[in-house]
Amino acid sequence: QVQLQESGPGLLKPSQTLSLTCTVSGGSISSGGYYWSWIRQHPGKGLEWIGYIYYSGSTYSSPSLESRVSISVDTSKNQFSLKLSSLTAADTAVYYCGRSNTKQYYYGLDVWGQGTTVTVSS
Amino acid sequence: QSALTQPASVSESPGQSITISCTGTGSDVGGHNYVSWYQQHPGKAPKLIIYEVSNRPSGVSDRFSGSKSGNTASLTISGLQAEDEADYYCNSYTTSRTLVFGGGTKLTVL
């Protein structure tokens, strides 16, 4: 079955840019019908959808973050990535990648990575 | 887009039923049937338990059910068990082709 794994630095400084990668295994990122998502969860808080990308490169982002967010896909590596610029302490969170399945689950996020903790501190 | 509105917490005794509401607008919950629900235990990734308002993925207990009326979706858990104690989140597709989560509800099984 499809599995997702996030990777990237765990500690960054304010004003830096966060770069995370999600590696897809057990299936092809180029399979139609899936949007590849980024979600975050602030410490002790709820889930926040960041954005997603289709294998063709079409992206959609949360209006509250879109000015700082860039999501890209590398089909040759079966990976998709998140860049979040101008970091502040408020970006400290667990970052998840997920698969939004339009074929079976009408955009339901049926596969999730284990999450990676990102801390922004000087 | 604003987060969907959920009660912060609910509690009930084992064997009983609870319903968690999720209120949005005509641009998200009320605009179509792409509403999903997730269960999250501490330190774990969320798990999809309801999709398209009221459907369960294979392997999810039939004690979980969903519904929608207007701009409000609901998750009902019947026959509460200790293992149901978790955080629950609703999510909706929007008319802007984005997704939005609810603020989350902490369920305590007394």
PDB file of C-alpha atoms in Angstrom:
ATOM      1  CA  GLN A   1       0.000   0.000   0.000  1.00  0.00           C
ATOM      2  CA  VAL A   2       1.022   3.605  -0.477  1.00  0.00           C
ATOM      3  CA  GLN A   3       3.178   5.122   2.247  1.00  0.00           C
ATOM      4  CA  LEU A   4       4.373   8.693   2.736  1.00  0.00           C
ATOM      5  CA  GLN A   5       7.475   9.900   4.527  1.00  0.00           C
ATOM      6  CA  GLU A   6       8.345  13.505   5.326  1.00  0.00           C
ATOM      7  CA  SER A   7      11.937  14.693   5.510  1.00  0.00           C
ATOM      8  CA  GLY A   8      13.627  17.990   6.188  1.00  0.00           C
ATOM      9  CA  PRO A   9      15.325  20.067   8.859  1.00  0.00           C
ATOM     10  CA  GLY A  10      13.825  20.125  12.323  1.00  0.00           C
ATOM     11  CA  LEU A  11      15.198  23.463  13.509  1.00  0.00           C
ATOM     12  CA  LEU A  12      15.179  26.740  11.627  1.00  0.00           C
ATOM     13  CA  LYS A  13      15.669  30.402  12.473  1.00  0.00           C
ATOM     14  CA  PRO A  14      13.174  33.222  12.010  1.00  0.00           C
ATOM     15  CA  SER A  15      13.085  34.668   8.489  1.00  0.00           C
ATOM     16  CA  GLN A  16      14.474  31.467   6.972  1.00  0.00           C
ATOM     17  CA  THR A  17      12.650  29.288   4.468  1.00  0.00           C
ATOM     18  CA  LEU A  18      11.370  25.839   5.401  1.00  0.00           C
ATOM     19  CA  SER A  19      11.889  23.101   2.822  1.00  0.00           C
ATOM     20  CA  LEU A  20      10.209  19.740   3.344  1.00  0.00           C
ATOM     21  CA  THR A  21       9.970  16.759   1.032  1.00  0.00           C
ATOM     22  CA  CYS A  22       7.450  13.937   1.055  1.00  0.00           C
ATOM     23  CA  THR A  23       8.534  10.670  -0.545  1.00  0.00           C
ATOM     24  CA  VAL A  24       5.788   8.421  -1.902  1.00  0.00           C
ATOM     25  CA  SER A  25       6.387   4.669  -1.846  1.00  0.00           C
ATOM     26  CA  GLY A  26       4.194   1.774  -2.898  1.00  0.00           C
ATOM     27  CA  GLY A  27       2.557   3.723  -5.704  1.00  0.00           C
ATOM     28  CA  SER A  28       3.155   6.335  -8.358  1.00  0.00           C
ATOM     29  CA  ILE A  29       2.693  10.008  -7.638  1.00  0.00           C
ATOM     30  CA  SER A  30       1.640  10.327 -11.279  1.00  0.00           C
ATOM     31  CA  SER A  31      -1.453   8.203 -10.786  1.00  0.00           C
ATOM     32  CA  GLY A  32      -4.417  10.383 -11.595  1.00  0.00           C
ATOM     33  CA  GLY A  33      -7.069  11.151  -9.030  1.00  0.00           C
ATOM     34  CA  TYR A  34      -4.846  12.165  -6.132  1.00  0.00           C
ATOM     35  CA  TYR A  35      -3.880  15.556  -4.776  1.00  0.00           C
ATOM     36  CA  TRP A  36      -0.722  15.496  -2.685  1.00  0.00           C
ATOM     37  CA  SER A  37      -1.227  17.590   0.416  1.00  0.00           C
ATOM     38  CA  TRP A  38       0.619  19.384   3.178  1.00  0.00           C
ATOM     39  CA  ILE A  39      -1.047  19.831   6.570  1.00  0.00           C
ATOM     40  CA  ARG A  40       0.379  21.167   9.818  1.00  0.00           C
ATOM     41  CA  GLN A  41      -0.538  21.020  13.476  1.00  0.00           C
ATOM     42  CA  HIS A  42       0.658  23.623  15.941  1.00  0.00           C
ATOM     43  CA  PRO A  43       1.605  22.263  19.390  1.00  0.00           C
ATOM     44  CA  GLY A  44      -1.543  21.241  21.219  1.00  0.00           C
ATOM     45  CA  LYS A  45      -3.727  22.692  18.475  1.00  0.00           C
ATOM     46  CA  GLY A  46      -5.833  21.562  15.544  1.00  0.00           C
ATOM     47  CA  LEU A  47      -5.028  20.615  11.973  1.00  0.00           C
ATOM     48  CA  GLU A  48      -4.393  23.310   9.392  1.00  0.00           C
ATOM     49  CA  TRP A  49      -4.465  22.546   5.670  1.00  0.00           C
ATOM     50  CA  ILE A  50      -1.572  24.224   3.865  1.00  0.00           C
ATOM     51  CA  GLY A  51      -2.058  23.239   0.251  1.00  0.00           C
ATOM     52  CA  TYR A  52      -1.883  20.477  -2.332  1.00  0.00           C
ATOM     53  CA  ILE A  53      -0.564  19.686  -5.763  1.00  0.00           C
ATOM     54  CA  TYR A  54      -1.643  17.430  -8.614  1.00  0.00           C
ATOM     55  CA  TYR A  55       0.998  15.426 -10.464  1.00  0.00           C
ATOM     56  CA  SER A  56       0.539  17.761 -13.433  1.00  0.00           C
ATOM     57  CA  GLY A  57       1.712  20.650 -11.276  1.00  0.00           C
ATOM     58  CA  SER A  58      -1.593  22.362 -10.507  1.00  0.00           C
ATOM     59  CA  THR A  59      -1.464  23.728  -6.977  1.00  0.00           C
ATOM     60  CA  TYR A  60      -3.925  25.187  -4.510  1.00  0.00           C
ATOM     61  CA  SER A  61      -3.042  26.753  -1.164  1.00  0.00           C
ATOM     62  CA  SER A  62      -4.743  28.082   1.917  1.00  0.00           C
ATOM     63  CA  PRO A  63      -5.485  31.783   1.410  1.00  0.00           C
ATOM     64  CA  SER A  64      -3.904  32.538   4.789  1.00  0.00           C
ATOM     65  CA  LEU A  65      -0.574  31.052   3.727  1.00  0.00           C
ATOM     66  CA  GLU A  66      -0.474  31.304  -0.056  1.00  0.00           C
ATOM     67  CA  SER A  67       1.811  34.351  -0.129  1.00  0.00           C
ATOM     68  CA  ARG A  68       4.522  32.319   1.627  1.00  0.00           C
ATOM     69  CA  VAL A  69       3.852  28.827   0.277  1.00  0.00           C
ATOM     70  CA  SER A  70       5.267  27.033  -2.722  1.00  0.00           C
ATOM     71  CA  ILE A  71       4.449  23.396  -3.469  1.00  0.00           C
ATOM     72  CA  SER A  72       6.186  21.422  -6.195  1.00  0.00           C
ATOM     73  CA  VAL A  73       6.261  17.872  -7.514  1.00  0.00           C
ATOM     74  CA  ASP A  74       9.090  15.728  -8.888  1.00  0.00           C
ATOM     75  CA  THR A  75       7.503  12.771 -10.626  1.00  0.00           C
ATOM     76  CA  SER A  76      10.900  11.261 -11.492  1.00  0.00           C
ATOM     77  CA  LYS A  77      11.690  10.926  -7.786  1.00  0.00           C
ATOM     78  CA  ASN A  78       8.102  10.223  -6.711  1.00  0.00           C
ATOM     79  CA  GLN A  79       8.288  13.173  -4.342  1.00  0.00           C
ATOM     80  CA  PHE A  80       6.513  16.415  -3.651  1.00  0.00           C
ATOM     81  CA  SER A  81       7.827  19.333  -1.654  1.00  0.00           C
ATOM     82  CA  LEU A  82       6.802  22.302   0.449  1.00  0.00           C
ATOM     83  CA  LYS A  83       8.587  25.605   0.793  1.00  0.00           C
ATOM     84  CA  LEU A  84       7.385  28.076   3.408  1.00  0.00           C
ATOM     85  CA  SER A  85       9.183  31.413   3.501  1.00  0.00           C
ATOM     86  CA  SER A  86       9.642  34.188   6.061  1.00  0.00           C
ATOM     87  CA  LEU A  87       9.363  31.834   9.002  1.00  0.00           C
ATOM     88  CA  THR A  88       8.342  33.013  12.466  1.00  0.00           C
ATOM     89  CA  ALA A  89       7.853  31.175  15.732  1.00  0.00           C
ATOM     90  CA  ALA A  90       4.191  30.799  14.759  1.00  0.00           C
ATOM     91  CA  ASP A  91       5.260  28.319  12.083  1.00  0.00           C
ATOM     92  CA  THR A  92       6.488  25.892  14.727  1.00  0.00           C
ATOM     93  CA  ALA A  93       4.372  22.781  14.182  1.00  0.00           C
ATOM     94  CA  VAL A  94       4.242  19.156  13.170  1.00  0.00           C
ATOM     95  CA  TYR A  95       4.076  19.039   9.384  1.00  0.00           C
ATOM     96  CA  TYR A  96       2.281  16.151   7.704  1.00  0.00           C
ATOM     97  CA  CYS A  97       2.099  15.161   4.082  1.00  0.00           C
ATOM     98  CA  GLY A  98      -1.035  13.383   2.947  1.00  0.00           C
ATOM     99  CA  ARG A  99      -2.877  12.013  -0.064  1.00  0.00           C
ATOM    100  CA  SER A 100      -6.208  13.594  -0.940  1.00  0.00           C
ATOM    101  CA  ASN A 101      -8.030  10.847  -2.808  1.00  0.00           C
ATOM    102  CA  THR A 102     -10.586  12.112  -5.307  1.00  0.00           C
ATOM    103  CA  LYS A 103     -11.099   8.681  -6.905  1.00  0.00           C
ATOM    104  CA  GLN A 104     -12.411   6.773  -3.898  1.00  0.00           C
ATOM    105  CA  TYR A 105     -12.884   9.240  -1.086  1.00  0.00           C
ATOM    106  CA  TYR A 106     -13.970  12.545  -2.617  1.00  0.00           C
ATOM    107  CA  TYR A 107     -10.909  14.505  -1.451  1.00  0.00           C
ATOM    108  CA  GLY A 108     -10.675  12.589   1.815  1.00  0.00           C
ATOM    109  CA  LEU A 109      -7.097  12.320   3.066  1.00  0.00           C
ATOM    110  CA  ASP A 110      -6.690   8.556   3.160  1.00  0.00           C
ATOM    111  CA  VAL A 111      -2.916   8.256   3.527  1.00  0.00           C
ATOM    112  CA  TRP A 112      -0.775  10.302   5.913  1.00  0.00           C
ATOM    113  CA  GLY A 113       2.896  10.503   6.694  1.00  0.00           C
ATOM    114  CA  GLN A 114       4.022  10.123  10.286  1.00  0.00           C
ATOM    115  CA  GLY A 115       4.678  13.859  10.579  1.00  0.00           C
ATOM    116  CA  THR A 116       7.866  15.812  11.143  1.00  0.00           C
ATOM    117  CA  THR A 117       8.401  18.405  13.847  1.00  0.00           C
ATOM    118  CA  VAL A 118       9.631  21.804  12.755  1.00  0.00           C
ATOM    119  CA  THR A 119      10.773  24.321  15.330  1.00  0.00           C
ATOM    120  CA  VAL A 120      11.470  27.959  14.484  1.00  0.00           C
ATOM    121  CA  SER A 121      13.675  29.599  17.073  1.00  0.00           C
ATOM    122  CA  SER A 122      16.570  31.982  17.183  1.00  0.00           C
TER     123      SER A 122
ATOM    124  CA  GLN B   1     -11.492  30.910   4.441  1.00  0.00           C
ATOM    125  CA  SER B   2     -12.171  30.416   8.123  1.00  0.00           C
ATOM    126  CA  ALA B   3     -11.822  27.159   9.989  1.00  0.00           C
ATOM    127  CA  LEU B   4     -15.010  25.169  10.327  1.00  0.00           C
ATOM    128  CA  THR B   5     -16.621  25.429  13.776  1.00  0.00           C
ATOM    129  CA  GLN B   6     -16.614  22.406  16.068  1.00  0.00           C
ATOM    130  CA  PRO B   7     -17.241  22.162  19.816  1.00  0.00           C
ATOM    131  CA  ALA B   8     -13.939  22.134  21.674  1.00  0.00           C
ATOM    132  CA  SER B   9     -14.838  19.109  23.749  1.00  0.00           C
ATOM    133  CA  VAL B  10     -17.530  16.535  24.379  1.00  0.00           C
ATOM    134  CA  SER B  11     -17.794  13.752  26.917  1.00  0.00           C
ATOM    135  CA  GLU B  12     -20.033  10.769  27.441  1.00  0.00           C
ATOM    136  CA  SER B  13     -20.106   7.423  29.184  1.00  0.00           C
ATOM    137  CA  PRO B  14     -19.185   4.098  27.587  1.00  0.00           C
ATOM    138  CA  GLY B  15     -22.022   2.540  25.620  1.00  0.00           C
ATOM    139  CA  GLN B  16     -23.717   5.860  24.981  1.00  0.00           C
ATOM    140  CA  SER B  17     -23.787   7.919  21.771  1.00  0.00           C
ATOM    141  CA  ILE B  18     -22.442  11.351  21.007  1.00  0.00           C
ATOM    142  CA  THR B  19     -22.741  13.715  18.079  1.00  0.00           C
ATOM    143  CA  ILE B  20     -20.100  16.236  17.053  1.00  0.00           C
ATOM    144  CA  SER B  21     -21.161  19.139  14.872  1.00  0.00           C
ATOM    145  CA  CYS B  22     -19.144  20.927  12.200  1.00  0.00           C
ATOM    146  CA  THR B  23     -20.512  24.230  10.943  1.00  0.00           C
ATOM    147  CA  GLY B  24     -19.303  26.007   7.847  1.00  0.00           C
ATOM    148  CA  THR B  25     -20.786  28.102   5.092  1.00  0.00           C
ATOM    149  CA  GLY B  26     -22.328  27.693   1.684  1.00  0.00           C
ATOM    150  CA  SER B  27     -18.799  27.891   0.244  1.00  0.00           C
ATOM    151  CA  ASP B  28     -17.651  24.745   1.970  1.00  0.00           C
ATOM    152  CA  VAL B  29     -19.860  22.369   3.984  1.00  0.00           C
ATOM    153  CA  GLY B  30     -23.099  23.628   2.489  1.00  0.00           C
ATOM    154  CA  GLY B  31     -21.776  23.807  -1.053  1.00  0.00           C
ATOM    155  CA  HIS B  32     -21.357  20.088  -1.780  1.00  0.00           C
ATOM    156  CA  ASN B  33     -20.948  16.697  -0.117  1.00  0.00           C
ATOM    157  CA  TYR B  34     -17.164  16.521   0.108  1.00  0.00           C
ATOM    158  CA  VAL B  35     -17.051  16.464   3.900  1.00  0.00           C
ATOM    159  CA  SER B  36     -14.732  14.088   5.710  1.00  0.00           C
ATOM    160  CA  TRP B  37     -13.972  13.273   9.340  1.00  0.00           C
ATOM    161  CA  TYR B  38     -10.729  12.218  10.997  1.00  0.00           C
ATOM    162  CA  GLN B  39      -9.821  10.576  14.280  1.00  0.00           C
ATOM    163  CA  GLN B  40      -6.488  11.437  15.877  1.00  0.00           C
ATOM    164  CA  HIS B  41      -5.005   9.739  18.922  1.00  0.00           C
ATOM    165  CA  PRO B  42      -2.210  11.513  20.830  1.00  0.00           C
ATOM    166  CA  GLY B  43       1.090  11.461  18.992  1.00  0.00           C
ATOM    167  CA  LYS B  44      -0.406   9.775  15.948  1.00  0.00           C
ATOM    168  CA  ALA B  45      -1.306  10.886  12.453  1.00  0.00           C
ATOM    169  CA  PRO B  46      -5.015  11.441  11.766  1.00  0.00           C
ATOM    170  CA  LYS B  47      -7.100   8.602  10.335  1.00  0.00           C
ATOM    171  CA  LEU B  48      -9.907   9.008   7.814  1.00  0.00           C
ATOM    172  CA  ILE B  49     -13.150   7.640   9.295  1.00  0.00           C
ATOM    173  CA  ILE B  50     -15.875   9.267   7.165  1.00  0.00           C
ATOM    174  CA  TYR B  51     -15.807  10.613   3.617  1.00  0.00           C
ATOM    175  CA  GLU B  52     -18.439  12.194   1.353  1.00  0.00           C
ATOM    176  CA  VAL B  53     -20.499  13.173   4.417  1.00  0.00           C
ATOM    177  CA  SER B  54     -21.633   9.705   5.430  1.00  0.00           C
ATOM    178  CA  ASN B  55     -19.469   6.954   3.914  1.00  0.00           C
ATOM    179  CA  ARG B  56     -16.997   4.822   5.839  1.00  0.00           C
ATOM    180  CA  PRO B  57     -13.720   3.550   4.412  1.00  0.00           C
ATOM    181  CA  SER B  58     -13.241  -0.179   4.584  1.00  0.00           C
ATOM    182  CA  GLY B  59     -12.248  -1.284   8.073  1.00  0.00           C
ATOM    183  CA  VAL B  60     -13.872   1.603   9.956  1.00  0.00           C
ATOM    184  CA  SER B  61     -16.410   0.530  12.542  1.00  0.00           C
ATOM    185  CA  ASP B  62     -20.071   1.021  11.690  1.00  0.00           C
ATOM    186  CA  ARG B  63     -20.429   2.723  15.066  1.00  0.00           C
ATOM    187  CA  PHE B  64     -19.219   5.829  13.213  1.00  0.00           C
ATOM    188  CA  SER B  65     -21.755   7.612  11.046  1.00  0.00           C
ATOM    189  CA  GLY B  66     -22.044  10.997   9.381  1.00  0.00           C
ATOM    190  CA  SER B  67     -24.746  13.308   8.148  1.00  0.00           C
ATOM    191  CA  LYS B  68     -25.286  16.846   6.924  1.00  0.00           C
ATOM    192  CA  SER B  69     -27.998  19.456   7.006  1.00  0.00           C
ATOM    193  CA  GLY B  70     -27.423  22.769   5.296  1.00  0.00           C
ATOM    194  CA  ASN B  71     -24.099  24.219   6.394  1.00  0.00           C
ATOM    195  CA  THR B  72     -23.648  21.808   9.306  1.00  0.00           C
ATOM    196  CA  ALA B  73     -22.181  18.320   9.146  1.00  0.00           C
ATOM    197  CA  SER B  74     -22.298  15.891  12.047  1.00  0.00           C
ATOM    198  CA  LEU B  75     -20.376  12.855  13.219  1.00  0.00           C
ATOM    199  CA  THR B  76     -22.161  10.383  15.471  1.00  0.00           C
ATOM    200  CA  ILE B  77     -20.383   7.695  17.434  1.00  0.00           C
ATOM    201  CA  SER B  78     -22.627   5.051  18.950  1.00  0.00           C
ATOM    202  CA  GLY B  79     -21.802   2.472  21.577  1.00  0.00           C
ATOM    203  CA  LEU B  80     -18.883   4.526  22.875  1.00  0.00           C
ATOM    204  CA  GLN B  81     -15.774   2.593  23.796  1.00  0.00           C
ATOM    205  CA  ALA B  82     -12.670   3.670  25.664  1.00  0.00           C
ATOM    206  CA  GLU B  83     -10.672   3.439  22.425  1.00  0.00           C
ATOM    207  CA  ASP B  84     -12.860   6.129  20.875  1.00  0.00           C
ATOM    208  CA  GLU B  85     -11.306   8.713  23.182  1.00  0.00           C
ATOM    209  CA  ALA B  86      -9.427  10.935  20.737  1.00  0.00           C
ATOM    210  CA  ASP B  87      -9.557  14.215  18.856  1.00  0.00           C
ATOM    211  CA  TYR B  88     -11.958  14.443  15.919  1.00  0.00           C
ATOM    212  CA  TYR B  89     -11.671  16.821  12.979  1.00  0.00           C
ATOM    213  CA  CYS B  90     -14.025  17.608  10.155  1.00  0.00           C
ATOM    214  CA  ASN B  91     -12.762  18.718   6.771  1.00  0.00           C
ATOM    215  CA  SER B  92     -14.488  20.158   3.736  1.00  0.00           C
ATOM    216  CA  TYR B  93     -13.646  20.828   0.146  1.00  0.00           C
ATOM    217  CA  THR B  94     -14.440  24.431  -0.793  1.00  0.00           C
ATOM    218  CA  THR B  95     -15.714  26.239  -3.852  1.00  0.00           C
ATOM    219  CA  SER B  96     -12.188  27.655  -4.251  1.00  0.00           C
ATOM    220  CA  ARG B  97     -10.882  24.094  -4.759  1.00  0.00           C
ATOM    221  CA  THR B  98      -9.103  24.178  -1.406  1.00  0.00           C
ATOM    222  CA  LEU B  99      -9.639  22.213   1.795  1.00  0.00           C
ATOM    223  CA  VAL B 100     -10.460  23.531   5.255  1.00  0.00           C
ATOM    224  CA  PHE B 101     -10.416  21.770   8.630  1.00  0.00           C
ATOM    225  CA  GLY B 102     -12.546  22.278  11.665  1.00  0.00           C
ATOM    226  CA  GLY B 103     -10.923  23.363  14.905  1.00  0.00           C
ATOM    227  CA  GLY B 104     -11.184  19.868  16.356  1.00  0.00           C
ATOM    228  CA  THR B 105     -13.189  18.256  19.164  1.00  0.00           C
ATOM    229  CA  LYS B 106     -11.686  16.369  22.070  1.00  0.00           C
ATOM    230  CA  LEU B 107     -13.831  13.373  22.978  1.00  0.00           C
ATOM    231  CA  THR B 108     -13.578  12.070  26.517  1.00  0.00           C
ATOM    232  CA  VAL B 109     -15.126   8.698  27.333  1.00  0.00           C
ATOM    233  CA  LEU B 110     -15.957   8.945  31.027  1.00  0.00           C
TER     234      LEU B 110
END
